[in-house]
Short mmCIF file of C-alpha atoms and ligand atoms in Angstrom, two decimals:
data_model
loop_
_atom_site.label_atom_id
_atom_site.label_comp_id
_atom_site.label_asym_id
_atom_site.label_seq_id
_atom_site.Cartn_x
_atom_site.Cartn_y
_atom_site.Cartn_z
CA UNK A 1 -7.44 1.30 21.54
CA UNK A 2 -4.55 0.88 23.95
CA UNK A 3 -1.15 0.14 22.53
CA UNK A 4 1.78 -1.15 24.56
CA UNK A 5 5.45 -1.14 23.83
CA UNK A 6 6.62 -4.74 23.56
CA UNK A 7 10.15 -5.70 24.64
CA UNK A 8 10.38 -8.86 22.52
CA UNK A 9 9.27 -6.93 19.43
CA UNK A 10 11.79 -4.22 20.30
CA UNK A 11 14.57 -6.83 20.28
CA UNK A 12 13.45 -8.01 16.80
CA UNK A 13 13.46 -4.39 15.59
CA UNK A 14 16.96 -3.92 16.97
CA UNK A 15 18.14 -7.01 15.05
CA UNK A 16 16.36 -6.11 11.79
CA UNK A 17 17.70 -2.53 11.90
CA UNK A 18 21.15 -3.89 11.11
CA UNK A 19 20.17 -4.39 7.46
CA UNK A 20 18.99 -0.80 6.93
CA UNK A 21 22.54 0.08 5.88
CA UNK A 22 22.25 -2.30 2.90
CA UNK A 23 19.38 -0.30 1.38
CA UNK A 24 18.59 3.25 0.29
CA UNK A 25 15.69 5.66 0.75
CA UNK A 26 13.64 6.39 -2.38
CA UNK A 27 14.74 9.66 -3.92
CA UNK A 28 13.00 9.61 -7.31
CA UNK A 29 10.30 11.53 -5.43
CA UNK A 30 12.58 14.25 -4.02
CA UNK A 31 10.61 14.78 -0.78
CA UNK A 32 11.00 11.10 0.17
CA UNK A 33 14.78 11.38 -0.07
CA UNK A 34 14.88 13.19 3.27
CA UNK A 35 13.70 10.16 5.31
CA UNK A 36 16.00 8.77 7.99
CA UNK A 37 17.50 5.59 6.56
CA UNK A 38 17.80 3.99 10.02
CA UNK A 39 14.15 4.34 11.06
CA UNK A 40 12.25 1.13 11.77
CA UNK A 41 8.99 0.71 13.64
CA UNK A 42 6.15 -1.82 13.83
CA UNK A 43 2.67 -2.02 15.31
CA UNK A 44 0.41 -5.08 15.55
CA UNK A 45 -3.34 -4.64 15.95
CA UNK A 46 -5.40 -7.53 17.38
CA UNK A 47 -9.15 -8.24 17.00
CA UNK A 48 -9.80 -7.78 20.74
CA UNK A 49 -8.63 -4.16 20.48
CA UNK A 50 -5.20 -4.48 22.00
CA UNK A 51 -2.11 -3.48 20.17
CA UNK A 52 1.66 -3.85 20.61
CA UNK A 53 4.45 -1.80 19.10
CA UNK A 54 8.20 -1.25 18.90
CA UNK A 55 10.18 1.67 17.53
CA UNK A 56 9.00 5.20 16.97
CA UNK A 57 5.45 4.41 15.83
CA UNK A 58 4.19 7.97 15.76
CA UNK A 59 6.63 8.72 12.94
CA UNK A 60 4.43 9.42 9.91
CA UNK A 61 4.85 7.95 6.44
CA UNK A 62 3.03 8.44 3.17
CA UNK A 63 1.10 5.46 1.81
CA UNK A 64 2.60 5.48 -1.69
CA UNK A 65 1.76 2.12 -3.28
CA UNK A 66 -0.04 0.85 -0.17
CA UNK A 67 -2.79 3.24 -1.26
CA UNK A 68 -3.30 1.06 -4.35
CA UNK A 69 -4.91 -1.78 -2.41
CA UNK A 70 -7.21 0.62 -0.54
CA UNK A 71 -8.32 2.50 -3.64
CA UNK A 72 -8.90 -0.87 -5.29
CA UNK A 73 -11.16 -1.97 -2.41
CA UNK A 74 -13.15 1.27 -2.64
CA UNK A 75 -13.52 1.14 -6.42
CA UNK A 76 -14.56 -2.54 -6.26
CA UNK A 77 -17.26 -1.66 -3.71
CA UNK A 78 -18.52 1.16 -5.94
CA UNK A 79 -18.33 -0.49 -9.36
CA UNK A 80 -18.32 -4.24 -8.73
CA UNK A 81 -15.53 -6.61 -9.85
CA UNK A 82 -16.79 -7.11 -13.43
CA UNK A 83 -16.58 -3.41 -14.35
CA UNK A 84 -13.15 -3.04 -12.72
CA UNK A 85 -11.59 -6.15 -14.23
CA UNK A 86 -12.79 -5.16 -17.66
CA UNK A 87 -10.13 -2.44 -17.50
CA UNK A 88 -7.37 -4.03 -15.42
CA UNK A 89 -6.16 -7.62 -15.22
CA UNK A 90 -5.58 -10.09 -12.39
CA UNK A 91 -2.16 -11.48 -13.30
CA UNK A 92 1.18 -10.81 -11.58
CA UNK A 93 4.14 -9.52 -13.56
CA UNK A 94 7.83 -10.07 -13.02
CA UNK A 95 8.46 -6.42 -13.94
CA UNK A 96 9.23 -3.40 -11.74
CA UNK A 97 6.22 -1.43 -10.44
CA UNK A 98 6.58 1.43 -12.92
CA UNK A 99 7.47 -0.66 -15.97
CA UNK A 100 5.94 0.37 -19.26
CA UNK A 101 7.21 -2.68 -21.18
CA UNK A 102 4.25 -5.08 -20.96
CA UNK A 103 1.61 -2.54 -21.90
CA UNK A 104 2.56 -2.65 -25.52
CA UNK A 105 3.13 -6.39 -25.74
CA UNK A 106 -0.25 -7.28 -24.19
CA UNK A 107 -3.28 -7.65 -26.48
CA UNK A 108 -5.54 -5.94 -25.56
CA UNK A 109 -3.29 -3.38 -23.88
CA UNK A 110 -4.87 -3.46 -20.45
CA UNK A 111 -2.54 -3.35 -17.44
CA UNK A 112 -1.81 -6.80 -16.02
CA UNK A 113 -2.90 -6.00 -12.45
CA UNK A 114 -3.98 -3.10 -10.18
CA UNK A 115 -0.73 -3.05 -8.15
CA UNK A 116 1.60 -1.94 -10.95
CA UNK A 117 1.41 1.78 -11.64
CA UNK A 118 -0.45 1.42 -14.96
CA UNK A 119 -3.18 -0.65 -13.28
CA UNK A 120 -3.32 1.59 -10.23
CA UNK A 121 -3.80 4.64 -12.47
CA UNK A 122 -6.80 2.93 -14.08
CA UNK A 123 -8.22 2.20 -10.61
CA UNK A 124 -7.71 5.80 -9.46
CA UNK A 125 -9.39 6.94 -12.67
CA UNK A 126 -12.44 4.90 -11.59
CA UNK A 127 -12.83 6.86 -8.33
CA UNK A 128 -15.94 8.85 -9.20
CA UNK A 129 -16.72 12.42 -8.17
CA UNK A 130 -17.21 15.93 -9.46
CA UNK A 131 -13.68 17.15 -8.87
CA UNK A 132 -10.25 15.90 -7.85
CA UNK A 133 -10.93 17.30 -4.37
CA UNK A 134 -14.24 15.41 -4.06
CA UNK A 135 -12.69 12.15 -5.27
CA UNK A 136 -9.76 12.52 -2.89
CA UNK A 137 -12.10 13.30 -0.02
CA UNK A 138 -14.07 10.12 -0.77
CA UNK A 139 -10.89 8.05 -0.57
CA UNK A 140 -9.74 9.84 2.58
CA UNK A 141 -13.09 9.15 4.21
CA UNK A 142 -12.78 5.46 3.39
CA UNK A 143 -9.21 5.31 4.76
CA UNK A 144 -10.14 7.24 7.92
CA UNK A 145 -12.87 4.67 8.61
CA UNK A 146 -10.57 1.73 7.90
CA UNK A 147 -7.93 3.14 10.27
CA UNK A 148 -10.50 4.51 12.71
CA UNK A 149 -8.64 7.81 12.67
CA UNK A 150 -10.49 10.92 11.51
CA UNK A 151 -7.27 13.00 11.48
CA UNK A 152 -5.72 11.26 8.45
CA UNK A 153 -4.93 13.61 5.57
CA UNK A 154 -2.32 13.92 2.83
CA UNK A 155 1.14 15.50 2.78
CA UNK A 156 1.05 18.41 0.33
CA UNK A 157 4.81 18.65 -0.04
CA UNK A 158 5.19 14.97 -0.95
CA UNK A 159 2.22 15.15 -3.35
CA UNK A 160 3.66 18.21 -5.10
CA UNK A 161 7.12 16.70 -5.22
CA UNK A 162 5.74 13.62 -7.01
CA UNK A 163 3.39 15.66 -9.22
CA UNK A 164 6.34 17.74 -10.47
CA UNK A 165 8.43 14.68 -11.30
CA UNK A 166 5.82 12.13 -12.46
CA UNK A 167 6.83 12.02 -16.12
CA UNK A 168 6.86 8.23 -16.36
CA UNK A 169 3.41 7.95 -14.76
CA UNK A 170 2.18 10.67 -17.11
CA UNK A 171 3.45 8.66 -20.07
CA UNK A 172 1.59 5.58 -18.76
CA UNK A 173 -1.57 7.71 -18.61
CA UNK A 174 -1.19 8.91 -22.20
CA UNK A 175 -0.80 5.31 -23.32
CA UNK A 176 -3.88 4.26 -21.31
CA UNK A 177 -5.89 7.14 -22.74
CA UNK A 178 -4.93 6.26 -26.29
CA UNK A 179 -6.21 2.73 -25.59
CA UNK A 180 -9.50 3.99 -24.09
CA UNK A 181 -8.79 2.66 -20.61
CA UNK A 182 -9.03 6.15 -19.15
CA UNK A 183 -10.86 9.17 -20.51
CA UNK A 184 -10.09 12.06 -18.21
CA UNK A 185 -7.69 14.97 -18.19
CA UNK A 186 -4.24 13.53 -17.43
CA UNK A 187 -3.13 16.34 -15.15
CA UNK A 188 -6.26 15.76 -13.06
CA UNK A 189 -5.57 12.06 -12.82
CA UNK A 190 -1.91 12.62 -11.87
CA UNK A 191 -3.05 15.24 -9.34
CA UNK A 192 -5.43 12.73 -7.72
CA UNK A 193 -2.97 9.81 -7.91
CA UNK A 194 -0.08 11.76 -6.37
CA UNK A 195 -2.32 13.03 -3.55
CA UNK A 196 -3.58 9.47 -3.01
CA UNK A 197 0.04 8.26 -2.74
CA UNK A 198 0.83 11.13 -0.32
CA UNK A 199 -1.89 10.18 2.19
CA UNK A 200 -0.06 10.23 5.48
CA UNK A 201 -0.41 7.99 8.53
CA UNK A 202 1.61 5.98 11.02
CA UNK A 203 2.23 2.29 11.82
CA UNK A 204 -0.74 2.10 14.17
CA UNK A 205 -3.10 3.27 11.43
CA UNK A 206 -1.57 0.80 8.98
CA UNK A 207 -1.91 -2.07 11.46
CA UNK A 208 -5.58 -1.24 11.99
CA UNK A 209 -6.19 -1.19 8.22
CA UNK A 210 -4.34 -4.53 7.96
CA UNK A 211 -6.60 -5.91 10.67
CA UNK A 212 -9.71 -5.09 8.62
CA UNK A 213 -8.31 -7.04 5.67
CA UNK A 214 -7.23 -9.87 8.00
CA UNK A 215 -10.78 -10.11 9.36
CA UNK A 216 -12.39 -10.30 5.89
CA UNK A 217 -13.52 -6.68 5.72
CA UNK A 218 -14.96 -6.30 9.21
CA UNK A 219 -13.38 -4.06 11.83
CA UNK A 220 -13.57 -6.50 14.76
CA UNK A 221 -13.07 -3.69 17.27
CA UNK A 222 -16.13 -1.66 16.23
CA UNK A 223 -18.01 -4.58 14.64
CA UNK A 224 -18.58 -2.49 11.49
CA UNK A 225 -18.21 -3.90 7.98
CA UNK A 226 -15.82 -1.80 5.88
CA UNK A 227 -16.13 -3.95 2.75
CA UNK A 228 -17.87 -7.20 1.75
CA UNK A 229 -15.84 -10.36 2.47
CA UNK A 230 -15.64 -11.11 -1.28
CA UNK A 231 -13.79 -7.81 -1.85
CA UNK A 232 -11.45 -8.33 1.11
CA UNK A 233 -10.68 -11.73 -0.44
CA UNK A 234 -9.82 -10.21 -3.83
CA UNK A 235 -7.57 -7.61 -2.15
CA UNK A 236 -5.74 -10.19 -0.04
CA UNK A 237 -5.19 -12.34 -3.10
CA UNK A 238 -3.57 -9.39 -4.91
CA UNK A 239 -1.48 -8.72 -1.82
CA UNK A 240 -0.12 -12.28 -2.07
CA UNK A 241 0.39 -12.35 -5.84
CA UNK A 242 1.49 -8.74 -6.51
CA UNK A 243 1.70 -6.86 -3.18
CA UNK A 244 5.49 -6.81 -3.03
CA UNK A 245 5.91 -6.24 -6.76
CA UNK A 246 8.47 -8.45 -8.50
CA UNK A 247 9.54 -9.78 -5.09
CA UNK A 248 6.07 -11.22 -4.38
CA UNK A 249 7.03 -14.85 -5.11
CA UNK A 250 10.03 -14.83 -2.78
CA UNK A 251 8.00 -12.99 -0.12
CA UNK A 252 5.22 -15.62 -0.37
CA UNK A 253 7.73 -18.45 0.05
CA UNK A 254 9.74 -16.91 2.87
CA UNK A 255 6.99 -15.06 4.75
CA UNK A 256 3.61 -16.20 3.42
CA UNK A 257 1.50 -13.28 4.66
CA UNK A 258 -0.68 -11.05 2.42
CA UNK A 259 1.12 -7.69 2.41
CA UNK A 260 1.43 -4.44 0.46
CA UNK A 261 4.47 -2.21 0.35
CA UNK A 262 5.18 1.38 -0.68
CA UNK A 263 8.34 3.26 -1.62
CA UNK A 264 8.05 5.39 1.51
CA UNK A 265 9.11 2.21 3.36
CA UNK A 266 5.68 1.25 4.64
CA UNK A 267 4.35 -2.31 4.68
CA UNK A 268 0.76 -3.16 5.58
CA UNK A 269 0.27 -6.87 6.32
CA UNK A 270 -2.84 -8.90 7.14
CA UNK A 271 -2.40 -12.24 8.91
CA UNK A 272 -5.71 -13.93 7.99
CA UNK A 273 -8.06 -14.28 10.96
CA UNK A 274 -5.37 -13.15 13.39
CA UNK A 275 -4.05 -9.57 13.25
CA UNK A 276 -2.92 -6.60 11.20
CA UNK A 277 0.67 -5.34 10.98
CA UNK A 278 1.98 -1.88 10.13
CA UNK A 279 5.68 -1.32 9.48
CA UNK A 280 7.72 1.75 8.63
CA UNK A 281 11.33 1.38 7.50
CA UNK A 282 12.35 3.76 4.69
CA UNK A 283 15.56 1.98 3.71
CA UNK A 284 14.54 0.08 0.56
CA UNK A 285 15.94 -2.93 -1.25
CA UNK A 286 16.54 -2.92 -5.01
CA UNK A 287 12.90 -3.80 -5.76
CA UNK A 288 11.51 -0.88 -3.76
CA UNK A 289 10.43 -2.77 -0.61
CA UNK A 290 11.47 -1.90 2.97
CA UNK A 291 14.64 -3.94 3.50
CA UNK A 292 14.43 -4.08 7.30
CA UNK A 293 10.63 -4.40 7.20
CA UNK A 294 10.99 -7.60 5.19
CA UNK A 295 13.70 -8.90 7.56
CA UNK A 296 11.39 -8.18 10.50
CA UNK A 297 8.41 -9.93 8.90
CA UNK A 298 10.56 -12.91 7.97
CA UNK A 299 11.67 -13.25 11.55
CA UNK A 300 8.11 -12.92 12.90
CA UNK A 301 6.69 -15.35 10.36
CA UNK A 302 9.28 -18.03 11.18
CA UNK A 303 9.12 -17.57 14.94
CA UNK A 304 5.29 -17.61 15.15
CA UNK A 305 4.57 -19.77 12.07
CA UNK A 306 2.48 -17.11 10.40
CA UNK A 307 2.76 -18.38 6.83
CA UNK A 308 -0.65 -19.17 5.38
CA UNK A 309 0.84 -21.86 3.14
O1 LIG B 401 3.77 5.85 -8.62
C1 LIG B 401 4.72 6.05 -7.87
O2 LIG B 401 5.84 6.15 -8.33
C2 LIG B 401 4.57 6.16 -6.36
N1 LIG B 401 3.77 7.22 -5.96
C3 LIG B 401 4.13 4.88 -5.73
C4 LIG B 401 5.11 3.81 -6.05
C5 LIG B 401 5.35 2.84 -4.97
O3 LIG B 401 5.15 3.04 -3.80
C6 LIG B 401 6.00 1.61 -5.45
N2 LIG B 401 6.40 0.80 -4.33
N3 LIG B 401 7.08 0.01 -4.02
#
């Protein structure tokens, strides 16, 4: 794949960078707190194999919550939608990603969707394998294929930093275990989940993964199917309804592109039938989404009429 720097995109990045000062890097995972607040980069991957970029695209980021849509795709392939949605719902919430509030008020107590932490923990629990290492390797293999990059691995420092501070996620797990939605050792599940969140890649990789979702599960560059179209459709629907957490409604109105964000500042977007986008901008808004990444996508969506609505 050849990737060219694009001057027009560079000008958009320059403009969008101005809002980085209005946000903050995530520091509830201590290792993420060291990111450079002013970073902003973007890559766009097209079905014919060409790619354009702006900013420092080789800068690596960890997937964080972007991993949730990929683990969901893998678990749906392995178990089928009925088995997965028996344990996790399909409805958006207006709550923050790590909120514990709705678990108790829902009857039965299953998490509302797979993009909030409680739902994502159930999905990660469903990754089968003999050990945490084997389950992680299975996910890494899937991600490497999606991104067409066999070098992708996880950042041990970020994983450990989250593992050591994941008390809220641990409490979600204990609740889920009590309600029979998970039945494994909680330290193992947190170990796997934090390593999943710490999978490390760059904007180019993210754009290529976005392209696969955009093209209904097929990698148009290799011609290989990464997931059935029905599963790509489920994932893209979650990206629209819950991909940007409790900012998903506003994002759908202003931008209208299926997308998934993570607290590292990554955004993976899939413009249906057209291209995949990978963004890295670690300065976050109050809801945990990349502040400049959203500004950049809003500009691109308006200028090129990318909204699917
Ligand atoms: O569970 C967590 O706290 C993180 N590892 C992932 C959260 C995340 O990326 C939320 N994003 N906006």
